[in-house]
């Protein structure tokens, strides 16, 4: 079977866990060389090992996406490693604490915005500059179903993810003629450490979360990764500026 991303150079942020790890592993399976990036060193090493075990090529570059100098060094390092950057998945994110808008703690608001929104823009800024130099590329941002609809008790997360969707559409228009496609994936509830920490292994909370999903189950990181990799691949060559729900029907309700 032909591999969809043979010879491509890919970057995944937040690749030390969950959806990012599944995406990094799938990129490698499809033939890409992968830069695994995260603040979580041990988790990233596990991702690199998983890729190497299946015969793929991966390197870890530590980066906090909310720090401009670290993001600059990440993209420089990625290009030094593989000579170019064809596919970039801006996926690093945090969920933050839950509280209504009128009570939301300002420090938590700032942390969520710094990682989930500014972090995506900082990465896009550097990735776009590299892709312009080399004549094209494809960027996919991990937004959320919470980038398309409101979610009570999560004002900062929802505002940041709506911001990612708006940023994706704007940049897609700006670079459409430069052969750079820019899209977002909007996952519903995906079973990753982010969700297991939020539900705290409490069966009642977990049941309520599952009940929010029309399909009656959580998604898997691999199901989200399929959309990220497909949007990056040539199979999606006429698609730019979309925010694609991968959500078991969540936002169709
Ligand atoms: P996860 O917690 O398993 O993975 C997130 C990764 O991001 C972690 O490895 C973490 O170390 C990394 N990270 C956090 N802050 C960072 C920073 N400042 N710099 C670099 N790396 C950082 O969670 P996940 O569920 O795999 O989430 C991945 C993305 O998917 C996030 O953007 C999240 O908001 C989004 N998402 C998740 C769900 C879900 O249900 N799991 C739903 C919608 C959207």
PDB file of C-alpha atoms and ligand atoms in Angstrom:
ATOM      1  CA  UNK A   1       0.000   0.000   0.000  1.00  0.00           C
ATOM      2  CA  UNK A   2       1.395   3.457  -0.883  1.00  0.00           C
ATOM      3  CA  UNK A   3       2.185   5.761   1.986  1.00  0.00           C
ATOM      4  CA  UNK A   4       0.465   9.159   1.880  1.00  0.00           C
ATOM      5  CA  UNK A   5       3.360  11.246   3.231  1.00  0.00           C
ATOM      6  CA  UNK A   6       6.466   9.497   1.923  1.00  0.00           C
ATOM      7  CA  UNK A   7       9.529  11.756   2.259  1.00  0.00           C
ATOM      8  CA  UNK A   8       7.645  14.645   3.890  1.00  0.00           C
ATOM      9  CA  UNK A   9       8.958  16.492   6.939  1.00  0.00           C
ATOM     10  CA  UNK A  10       6.336  16.923   9.667  1.00  0.00           C
ATOM     11  CA  UNK A  11       6.136  18.670  13.028  1.00  0.00           C
ATOM     12  CA  UNK A  12       3.628  17.910  15.783  1.00  0.00           C
ATOM     13  CA  UNK A  13       3.428  20.015  18.949  1.00  0.00           C
ATOM     14  CA  UNK A  14       1.954  18.464  22.061  1.00  0.00           C
ATOM     15  CA  UNK A  15       3.227  15.149  20.695  1.00  0.00           C
ATOM     16  CA  UNK A  16       4.197  13.758  24.094  1.00  0.00           C
ATOM     17  CA  UNK A  17       0.660  12.563  24.828  1.00  0.00           C
ATOM     18  CA  UNK A  18      -2.845  11.906  23.545  1.00  0.00           C
ATOM     19  CA  UNK A  19      -3.896  13.188  20.133  1.00  0.00           C
ATOM     20  CA  UNK A  20      -0.442  14.640  19.337  1.00  0.00           C
ATOM     21  CA  UNK A  21       1.268  11.322  19.990  1.00  0.00           C
ATOM     22  CA  UNK A  22      -1.257   9.446  17.835  1.00  0.00           C
ATOM     23  CA  UNK A  23      -0.738  12.014  15.050  1.00  0.00           C
ATOM     24  CA  UNK A  24       3.070  11.795  15.235  1.00  0.00           C
ATOM     25  CA  UNK A  25       2.898   7.981  15.063  1.00  0.00           C
ATOM     26  CA  UNK A  26       0.478   8.103  12.104  1.00  0.00           C
ATOM     27  CA  UNK A  27       2.605  10.688  10.223  1.00  0.00           C
ATOM     28  CA  UNK A  28       5.578   8.336  10.551  1.00  0.00           C
ATOM     29  CA  UNK A  29       3.502   5.324   9.486  1.00  0.00           C
ATOM     30  CA  UNK A  30       2.544   7.272   6.364  1.00  0.00           C
ATOM     31  CA  UNK A  31       6.223   7.846   5.542  1.00  0.00           C
ATOM     32  CA  UNK A  32       6.951  11.277   7.065  1.00  0.00           C
ATOM     33  CA  UNK A  33       9.998  12.120   9.159  1.00  0.00           C
ATOM     34  CA  UNK A  34       8.616  13.627  12.335  1.00  0.00           C
ATOM     35  CA  UNK A  35       9.684  16.314  14.803  1.00  0.00           C
ATOM     36  CA  UNK A  36       8.039  15.417  18.101  1.00  0.00           C
ATOM     37  CA  UNK A  37       7.706  18.537  20.255  1.00  0.00           C
ATOM     38  CA  UNK A  38       6.301  19.070  23.741  1.00  0.00           C
ATOM     39  CA  UNK A  39       7.230  20.339  27.200  1.00  0.00           C
ATOM     40  CA  UNK A  40       6.793  16.768  28.437  1.00  0.00           C
ATOM     41  CA  UNK A  41      10.202  15.165  27.850  1.00  0.00           C
ATOM     42  CA  UNK A  42       9.398  11.632  29.081  1.00  0.00           C
ATOM     43  CA  UNK A  43       6.146  11.475  27.107  1.00  0.00           C
ATOM     44  CA  UNK A  44       7.907  12.709  23.977  1.00  0.00           C
ATOM     45  CA  UNK A  45      10.620  10.092  24.343  1.00  0.00           C
ATOM     46  CA  UNK A  46       7.869   7.445  24.455  1.00  0.00           C
ATOM     47  CA  UNK A  47       6.429   8.870  21.232  1.00  0.00           C
ATOM     48  CA  UNK A  48       9.851   8.825  19.521  1.00  0.00           C
ATOM     49  CA  UNK A  49      10.406   5.228  20.650  1.00  0.00           C
ATOM     50  CA  UNK A  50       6.974   4.182  19.340  1.00  0.00           C
ATOM     51  CA  UNK A  51       7.842   5.700  15.938  1.00  0.00           C
ATOM     52  CA  UNK A  52      11.285   4.097  15.818  1.00  0.00           C
ATOM     53  CA  UNK A  53       9.782   0.699  16.756  1.00  0.00           C
ATOM     54  CA  UNK A  54       7.629   0.826  13.620  1.00  0.00           C
ATOM     55  CA  UNK A  55      10.726   1.689  11.525  1.00  0.00           C
ATOM     56  CA  UNK A  56      10.067   5.436  11.296  1.00  0.00           C
ATOM     57  CA  UNK A  57      12.300   8.472  11.814  1.00  0.00           C
ATOM     58  CA  UNK A  58      11.617  10.955  14.610  1.00  0.00           C
ATOM     59  CA  UNK A  59      13.468  13.557  16.655  1.00  0.00           C
ATOM     60  CA  UNK A  60      12.423  15.315  19.823  1.00  0.00           C
ATOM     61  CA  UNK A  61      12.769  19.067  20.233  1.00  0.00           C
ATOM     62  CA  UNK A  62      11.522  20.444  23.540  1.00  0.00           C
ATOM     63  CA  UNK A  63       9.473  23.620  23.177  1.00  0.00           C
ATOM     64  CA  UNK A  64       6.995  25.585  25.254  1.00  0.00           C
ATOM     65  CA  UNK A  65       4.738  26.971  22.522  1.00  0.00           C
ATOM     66  CA  UNK A  66       3.888  30.050  24.582  1.00  0.00           C
ATOM     67  CA  UNK A  67       7.535  31.244  24.445  1.00  0.00           C
ATOM     68  CA  UNK A  68       8.442  33.036  21.184  1.00  0.00           C
ATOM     69  CA  UNK A  69      12.192  32.303  21.410  1.00  0.00           C
ATOM     70  CA  UNK A  70      11.543  28.592  21.998  1.00  0.00           C
ATOM     71  CA  UNK A  71       9.155  28.425  19.044  1.00  0.00           C
ATOM     72  CA  UNK A  72      11.732  30.135  16.817  1.00  0.00           C
ATOM     73  CA  UNK A  73      14.340  27.602  17.944  1.00  0.00           C
ATOM     74  CA  UNK A  74      11.887  24.745  17.315  1.00  0.00           C
ATOM     75  CA  UNK A  75      11.265  25.667  13.687  1.00  0.00           C
ATOM     76  CA  UNK A  76      14.968  26.367  13.118  1.00  0.00           C
ATOM     77  CA  UNK A  77      15.785  22.960  14.630  1.00  0.00           C
ATOM     78  CA  UNK A  78      13.138  21.204  12.556  1.00  0.00           C
ATOM     79  CA  UNK A  79      14.520  22.681   9.329  1.00  0.00           C
ATOM     80  CA  UNK A  80      18.093  21.860  10.366  1.00  0.00           C
ATOM     81  CA  UNK A  81      17.038  18.258  11.027  1.00  0.00           C
ATOM     82  CA  UNK A  82      15.059  17.531   7.861  1.00  0.00           C
ATOM     83  CA  UNK A  83      15.871  20.427   5.491  1.00  0.00           C
ATOM     84  CA  UNK A  84      12.265  21.645   5.180  1.00  0.00           C
ATOM     85  CA  UNK A  85       8.851  21.635   6.845  1.00  0.00           C
ATOM     86  CA  UNK A  86       5.984  20.239   4.789  1.00  0.00           C
ATOM     87  CA  UNK A  87       3.354  19.517   7.450  1.00  0.00           C
ATOM     88  CA  UNK A  88       2.833  21.229  10.799  1.00  0.00           C
ATOM     89  CA  UNK A  89       0.266  20.244  13.401  1.00  0.00           C
ATOM     90  CA  UNK A  90      -0.190  22.866  16.120  1.00  0.00           C
ATOM     91  CA  UNK A  91      -1.781  20.695  18.760  1.00  0.00           C
ATOM     92  CA  UNK A  92      -0.273  21.558  22.180  1.00  0.00           C
ATOM     93  CA  UNK A  93      -2.978  22.632  24.574  1.00  0.00           C
ATOM     94  CA  UNK A  94      -4.275  22.678  28.123  1.00  0.00           C
ATOM     95  CA  UNK A  95      -7.825  22.447  29.465  1.00  0.00           C
ATOM     96  CA  UNK A  96      -7.498  24.663  32.549  1.00  0.00           C
ATOM     97  CA  UNK A  97      -9.921  24.856  35.442  1.00  0.00           C
ATOM     98  CA  UNK A  98     -13.697  25.093  35.228  1.00  0.00           C
ATOM     99  CA  UNK A  99     -15.625  28.154  36.463  1.00  0.00           C
ATOM    100  CA  UNK A 100     -18.333  30.413  35.081  1.00  0.00           C
ATOM    101  CA  UNK A 101     -17.340  33.548  33.168  1.00  0.00           C
ATOM    102  CA  UNK A 102     -18.146  35.903  36.070  1.00  0.00           C
ATOM    103  CA  UNK A 103     -15.822  34.011  38.422  1.00  0.00           C
ATOM    104  CA  UNK A 104     -13.084  32.889  36.065  1.00  0.00           C
ATOM    105  CA  UNK A 105      -9.592  33.354  37.571  1.00  0.00           C
ATOM    106  CA  UNK A 106      -7.526  35.841  35.561  1.00  0.00           C
ATOM    107  CA  UNK A 107      -4.260  33.910  35.900  1.00  0.00           C
ATOM    108  CA  UNK A 108      -5.919  30.776  34.469  1.00  0.00           C
ATOM    109  CA  UNK A 109      -7.435  32.862  31.640  1.00  0.00           C
ATOM    110  CA  UNK A 110      -3.944  34.155  30.776  1.00  0.00           C
ATOM    111  CA  UNK A 111      -2.370  30.685  30.896  1.00  0.00           C
ATOM    112  CA  UNK A 112      -4.984  29.177  28.599  1.00  0.00           C
ATOM    113  CA  UNK A 113      -4.731  32.055  26.116  1.00  0.00           C
ATOM    114  CA  UNK A 114      -0.909  31.888  26.144  1.00  0.00           C
ATOM    115  CA  UNK A 115      -0.817  28.189  25.264  1.00  0.00           C
ATOM    116  CA  UNK A 116      -4.011  27.488  23.328  1.00  0.00           C
ATOM    117  CA  UNK A 117      -4.233  30.673  21.239  1.00  0.00           C
ATOM    118  CA  UNK A 118      -0.990  32.664  21.284  1.00  0.00           C
ATOM    119  CA  UNK A 119       1.003  29.414  21.152  1.00  0.00           C
ATOM    120  CA  UNK A 120      -0.785  28.382  17.947  1.00  0.00           C
ATOM    121  CA  UNK A 121      -0.167  31.810  16.392  1.00  0.00           C
ATOM    122  CA  UNK A 122       3.528  31.836  17.403  1.00  0.00           C
ATOM    123  CA  UNK A 123       3.993  28.433  15.761  1.00  0.00           C
ATOM    124  CA  UNK A 124       2.042  29.433  12.641  1.00  0.00           C
ATOM    125  CA  UNK A 125       4.118  32.601  12.307  1.00  0.00           C
ATOM    126  CA  UNK A 126       7.391  30.672  12.111  1.00  0.00           C
ATOM    127  CA  UNK A 127       5.951  27.786  10.058  1.00  0.00           C
ATOM    128  CA  UNK A 128       4.470  30.179   7.478  1.00  0.00           C
ATOM    129  CA  UNK A 129       7.804  31.981   7.072  1.00  0.00           C
ATOM    130  CA  UNK A 130       9.531  28.651   6.380  1.00  0.00           C
ATOM    131  CA  UNK A 131       6.777  27.445   4.043  1.00  0.00           C
ATOM    132  CA  UNK A 132       6.931  30.709   2.060  1.00  0.00           C
ATOM    133  CA  UNK A 133      10.695  30.202   1.623  1.00  0.00           C
ATOM    134  CA  UNK A 134      10.275  26.641   0.335  1.00  0.00           C
ATOM    135  CA  UNK A 135       7.187  27.309  -1.823  1.00  0.00           C
ATOM    136  CA  UNK A 136       4.370  25.703   0.162  1.00  0.00           C
ATOM    137  CA  UNK A 137       3.206  23.444   2.929  1.00  0.00           C
ATOM    138  CA  UNK A 138       0.241  22.465   5.031  1.00  0.00           C
ATOM    139  CA  UNK A 139      -0.704  23.503   8.567  1.00  0.00           C
ATOM    140  CA  UNK A 140      -3.422  21.941  10.712  1.00  0.00           C
ATOM    141  CA  UNK A 141      -4.366  23.394  14.090  1.00  0.00           C
ATOM    142  CA  UNK A 142      -6.068  21.326  16.763  1.00  0.00           C
ATOM    143  CA  UNK A 143      -8.991  23.514  17.793  1.00  0.00           C
ATOM    144  CA  UNK A 144     -11.987  21.800  19.442  1.00  0.00           C
ATOM    145  CA  UNK A 145     -15.723  21.347  19.218  1.00  0.00           C
ATOM    146  CA  UNK A 146     -15.442  24.105  21.847  1.00  0.00           C
ATOM    147  CA  UNK A 147     -14.114  26.276  18.999  1.00  0.00           C
ATOM    148  CA  UNK A 148     -17.529  25.999  17.316  1.00  0.00           C
ATOM    149  CA  UNK A 149     -20.070  26.041  20.161  1.00  0.00           C
ATOM    150  CA  UNK A 150     -20.199  27.373  23.721  1.00  0.00           C
ATOM    151  CA  UNK A 151     -19.410  25.148  26.705  1.00  0.00           C
ATOM    152  CA  UNK A 152     -20.508  26.288  30.135  1.00  0.00           C
ATOM    153  CA  UNK A 153     -17.783  26.702  32.783  1.00  0.00           C
ATOM    154  CA  UNK A 154     -14.977  26.852  30.220  1.00  0.00           C
ATOM    155  CA  UNK A 155     -14.951  30.489  29.013  1.00  0.00           C
ATOM    156  CA  UNK A 156     -11.201  30.813  28.442  1.00  0.00           C
ATOM    157  CA  UNK A 157     -10.868  27.446  26.691  1.00  0.00           C
ATOM    158  CA  UNK A 158     -13.881  28.180  24.474  1.00  0.00           C
ATOM    159  CA  UNK A 159     -12.668  31.704  23.654  1.00  0.00           C
ATOM    160  CA  UNK A 160      -9.169  30.436  22.838  1.00  0.00           C
ATOM    161  CA  UNK A 161     -10.460  27.625  20.604  1.00  0.00           C
ATOM    162  CA  UNK A 162     -12.874  29.974  18.781  1.00  0.00           C
ATOM    163  CA  UNK A 163      -9.794  32.177  18.326  1.00  0.00           C
ATOM    164  CA  UNK A 164      -7.896  29.273  16.765  1.00  0.00           C
ATOM    165  CA  UNK A 165     -10.735  28.726  14.286  1.00  0.00           C
ATOM    166  CA  UNK A 166     -10.750  32.429  13.335  1.00  0.00           C
ATOM    167  CA  UNK A 167      -6.982  32.519  13.012  1.00  0.00           C
ATOM    168  CA  UNK A 168      -7.061  29.402  10.831  1.00  0.00           C
ATOM    169  CA  UNK A 169      -9.596  30.925   8.421  1.00  0.00           C
ATOM    170  CA  UNK A 170      -7.744  34.260   8.237  1.00  0.00           C
ATOM    171  CA  UNK A 171      -4.337  32.732   7.576  1.00  0.00           C
ATOM    172  CA  UNK A 172      -5.858  30.305   5.052  1.00  0.00           C
ATOM    173  CA  UNK A 173      -7.077  33.290   3.008  1.00  0.00           C
ATOM    174  CA  UNK A 174      -3.802  35.183   3.364  1.00  0.00           C
ATOM    175  CA  UNK A 175      -1.655  32.296   2.091  1.00  0.00           C
ATOM    176  CA  UNK A 176      -4.024  30.489  -0.291  1.00  0.00           C
ATOM    177  CA  UNK A 177      -2.104  31.715  -3.351  1.00  0.00           C
ATOM    178  CA  UNK A 178       1.231  30.873  -1.737  1.00  0.00           C
ATOM    179  CA  UNK A 179       0.466  27.129  -1.828  1.00  0.00           C
ATOM    180  CA  UNK A 180       0.065  26.934   1.943  1.00  0.00           C
ATOM    181  CA  UNK A 181      -3.126  25.222   3.111  1.00  0.00           C
ATOM    182  CA  UNK A 182      -4.251  25.984   6.663  1.00  0.00           C
ATOM    183  CA  UNK A 183      -7.061  24.056   8.371  1.00  0.00           C
ATOM    184  CA  UNK A 184      -8.286  23.129  11.823  1.00  0.00           C
ATOM    185  CA  UNK A 185      -9.609  19.937  13.354  1.00  0.00           C
ATOM    186  CA  UNK A 186     -12.304  20.281  16.018  1.00  0.00           C
ATOM    187  CA  UNK A 187     -12.303  17.145  18.172  1.00  0.00           C
ATOM    188  CA  UNK A 188     -15.255  16.244  20.370  1.00  0.00           C
ATOM    189  CA  UNK A 189     -14.570  14.233  23.513  1.00  0.00           C
ATOM    190  CA  UNK A 190     -11.448  12.170  22.887  1.00  0.00           C
ATOM    191  CA  UNK A 191     -10.163   9.707  25.484  1.00  0.00           C
ATOM    192  CA  UNK A 192      -6.752  11.214  26.361  1.00  0.00           C
ATOM    193  CA  UNK A 193      -5.067  12.193  29.645  1.00  0.00           C
ATOM    194  CA  UNK A 194      -6.709  15.639  29.257  1.00  0.00           C
ATOM    195  CA  UNK A 195     -10.146  14.023  29.610  1.00  0.00           C
ATOM    196  CA  UNK A 196      -9.216  11.394  32.188  1.00  0.00           C
ATOM    197  CA  UNK A 197      -7.758  14.147  34.410  1.00  0.00           C
ATOM    198  CA  UNK A 198     -10.911  16.249  33.911  1.00  0.00           C
ATOM    199  CA  UNK A 199     -13.262  13.357  34.752  1.00  0.00           C
ATOM    200  CA  UNK A 200     -10.911  12.219  37.532  1.00  0.00           C
ATOM    201  CA  UNK A 201     -11.848   8.564  36.807  1.00  0.00           C
ATOM    202  CA  UNK A 202     -15.232   9.380  38.385  1.00  0.00           C
ATOM    203  CA  UNK A 203     -17.732   7.022  36.662  1.00  0.00           C
ATOM    204  CA  UNK A 204     -20.614   9.491  37.034  1.00  0.00           C
ATOM    205  CA  UNK A 205     -18.708  12.378  35.425  1.00  0.00           C
ATOM    206  CA  UNK A 206     -17.433  10.013  32.726  1.00  0.00           C
ATOM    207  CA  UNK A 207     -20.980   8.806  32.008  1.00  0.00           C
ATOM    208  CA  UNK A 208     -22.159  12.426  31.683  1.00  0.00           C
ATOM    209  CA  UNK A 209     -19.306  13.195  29.279  1.00  0.00           C
ATOM    210  CA  UNK A 210     -20.120  10.131  27.186  1.00  0.00           C
ATOM    211  CA  UNK A 211     -23.817  11.080  27.195  1.00  0.00           C
ATOM    212  CA  UNK A 212     -22.873  14.375  25.507  1.00  0.00           C
ATOM    213  CA  UNK A 213     -21.634  12.398  22.507  1.00  0.00           C
ATOM    214  CA  UNK A 214     -24.424  11.388  20.058  1.00  0.00           C
ATOM    215  CA  UNK A 215     -22.482   8.243  19.106  1.00  0.00           C
ATOM    216  CA  UNK A 216     -22.525   7.153  22.769  1.00  0.00           C
ATOM    217  CA  UNK A 217     -18.785   6.862  23.269  1.00  0.00           C
ATOM    218  CA  UNK A 218     -15.623   8.940  23.416  1.00  0.00           C
ATOM    219  CA  UNK A 219     -13.416   9.157  20.354  1.00  0.00           C
ATOM    220  CA  UNK A 220      -9.928   7.679  20.283  1.00  0.00           C
ATOM    221  CA  UNK A 221      -6.737   9.710  19.762  1.00  0.00           C
ATOM    222  CA  UNK A 222      -6.207   7.685  16.576  1.00  0.00           C
ATOM    223  CA  UNK A 223      -9.566   8.850  15.169  1.00  0.00           C
ATOM    224  CA  UNK A 224      -8.565  12.497  15.717  1.00  0.00           C
ATOM    225  CA  UNK A 225      -5.089  11.806  14.282  1.00  0.00           C
ATOM    226  CA  UNK A 226      -6.600  10.430  11.049  1.00  0.00           C
ATOM    227  CA  UNK A 227      -8.218  13.817  10.359  1.00  0.00           C
ATOM    228  CA  UNK A 228      -5.050  15.765  11.207  1.00  0.00           C
ATOM    229  CA  UNK A 229      -2.919  13.641   8.889  1.00  0.00           C
ATOM    230  CA  UNK A 230      -5.514  13.540   6.096  1.00  0.00           C
ATOM    231  CA  UNK A 231      -5.884  17.336   6.088  1.00  0.00           C
ATOM    232  CA  UNK A 232      -2.088  17.661   5.872  1.00  0.00           C
ATOM    233  CA  UNK A 233      -1.856  15.153   3.031  1.00  0.00           C
ATOM    234  CA  UNK A 234      -2.241  15.692  -0.709  1.00  0.00           C
ATOM    235  CA  UNK A 235      -5.630  13.936  -0.471  1.00  0.00           C
ATOM    236  CA  UNK A 236      -6.962  17.234   0.931  1.00  0.00           C
ATOM    237  CA  UNK A 237      -5.266  19.383  -1.728  1.00  0.00           C
ATOM    238  CA  UNK A 238      -8.381  21.547  -2.429  1.00  0.00           C
ATOM    239  CA  UNK A 239      -9.237  22.099   1.229  1.00  0.00           C
ATOM    240  CA  UNK A 240      -8.155  25.218   3.080  1.00  0.00           C
ATOM    241  CA  UNK A 241      -9.740  27.351   5.799  1.00  0.00           C
ATOM    242  CA  UNK A 242     -12.029  24.645   7.185  1.00  0.00           C
ATOM    243  CA  UNK A 243     -12.683  23.786  10.822  1.00  0.00           C
ATOM    244  CA  UNK A 244     -13.503  20.074  10.604  1.00  0.00           C
ATOM    245  CA  UNK A 245     -15.460  18.526  13.485  1.00  0.00           C
ATOM    246  CA  UNK A 246     -14.199  15.070  14.452  1.00  0.00           C
ATOM    247  CA  UNK A 247     -16.732  14.730  17.181  1.00  0.00           C
ATOM    248  CA  UNK A 248     -19.168  11.835  16.915  1.00  0.00           C
ATOM    249  CA  UNK A 249     -21.914  14.311  16.020  1.00  0.00           C
ATOM    250  CA  UNK A 250     -21.416  16.603  19.039  1.00  0.00           C
ATOM    251  CA  UNK A 251     -21.825  19.934  17.229  1.00  0.00           C
ATOM    252  CA  UNK A 252     -24.619  18.651  14.979  1.00  0.00           C
ATOM    253  CA  UNK A 253     -26.973  18.662  17.994  1.00  0.00           C
TER     254      UNK A 253
HETATM  255  P1  LIG B   1      -3.041  15.762  26.381  1.00  0.00           P
HETATM  256  O1  LIG B   1      -3.034  16.456  27.684  1.00  0.00           O
HETATM  257  O2  LIG B   1      -3.004  14.287  26.334  1.00  0.00           O
HETATM  258  O3  LIG B   1      -1.864  16.323  25.451  1.00  0.00           O
HETATM  259  C1  LIG B   1      -1.551  17.686  25.370  1.00  0.00           C
HETATM  260  C2  LIG B   1      -0.048  17.825  25.249  1.00  0.00           C
HETATM  261  O4  LIG B   1       0.262  19.221  25.104  1.00  0.00           O
HETATM  262  C3  LIG B   1       0.696  17.339  26.508  1.00  0.00           C
HETATM  263  O5  LIG B   1       1.699  16.412  26.158  1.00  0.00           O
HETATM  264  C4  LIG B   1       1.285  18.602  27.107  1.00  0.00           C
HETATM  265  O6  LIG B   1       2.533  18.412  27.753  1.00  0.00           O
HETATM  266  C5  LIG B   1       1.424  19.485  25.866  1.00  0.00           C
HETATM  267  N1  LIG B   1       1.508  20.902  26.230  1.00  0.00           N
HETATM  268  C6  LIG B   1       0.734  21.586  27.113  1.00  0.00           C
HETATM  269  N2  LIG B   1       1.137  22.857  27.197  1.00  0.00           N
HETATM  270  C7  LIG B   1       2.204  22.988  26.354  1.00  0.00           C
HETATM  271  C8  LIG B   1       3.051  24.065  26.004  1.00  0.00           C
HETATM  272  N3  LIG B   1       2.904  25.287  26.543  1.00  0.00           N
HETATM  273  N4  LIG B   1       4.025  23.841  25.088  1.00  0.00           N
HETATM  274  C9  LIG B   1       4.176  22.627  24.535  1.00  0.00           C
HETATM  275  N5  LIG B   1       3.425  21.561  24.845  1.00  0.00           N
HETATM  276  C10 LIG B   1       2.441  21.743  25.742  1.00  0.00           C
HETATM  277  O7  LIG B   1      -4.365  16.290  25.664  1.00  0.00           O
HETATM  278  P2  LIG B   1      -5.020  15.948  24.247  1.00  0.00           P
HETATM  279  O8  LIG B   1      -6.426  15.609  24.536  1.00  0.00           O
HETATM  280  O9  LIG B   1      -4.189  15.039  23.438  1.00  0.00           O
HETATM  281  O10 LIG B   1      -5.023  17.425  23.616  1.00  0.00           O
HETATM  282  C11 LIG B   1      -4.382  17.763  22.401  1.00  0.00           C
HETATM  283  C12 LIG B   1      -5.114  18.939  21.802  1.00  0.00           C
HETATM  284  O11 LIG B   1      -6.446  18.545  21.492  1.00  0.00           O
HETATM  285  C13 LIG B   1      -5.253  20.143  22.727  1.00  0.00           C
HETATM  286  O12 LIG B   1      -5.067  21.332  21.988  1.00  0.00           O
HETATM  287  C14 LIG B   1      -6.686  20.047  23.216  1.00  0.00           C
HETATM  288  O13 LIG B   1      -7.204  21.300  23.602  1.00  0.00           O
HETATM  289  C15 LIG B   1      -7.355  19.490  21.994  1.00  0.00           C
HETATM  290  N6  LIG B   1      -8.641  18.842  22.234  1.00  0.00           N
HETATM  291  C16 LIG B   1      -8.732  17.740  23.012  1.00  0.00           C
HETATM  292  C17 LIG B   1      -9.977  17.154  23.207  1.00  0.00           C
HETATM  293  C18 LIG B   1     -10.165  15.914  24.044  1.00  0.00           C
HETATM  294  O14 LIG B   1     -11.327  15.552  24.294  1.00  0.00           O
HETATM  295  N7  LIG B   1      -9.119  15.228  24.476  1.00  0.00           N
HETATM  296  C19 LIG B   1     -11.108  17.701  22.597  1.00  0.00           C
HETATM  297  C20 LIG B   1     -10.968  18.831  21.813  1.00  0.00           C
HETATM  298  C21 LIG B   1      -9.720  19.395  21.627  1.00  0.00           C
END
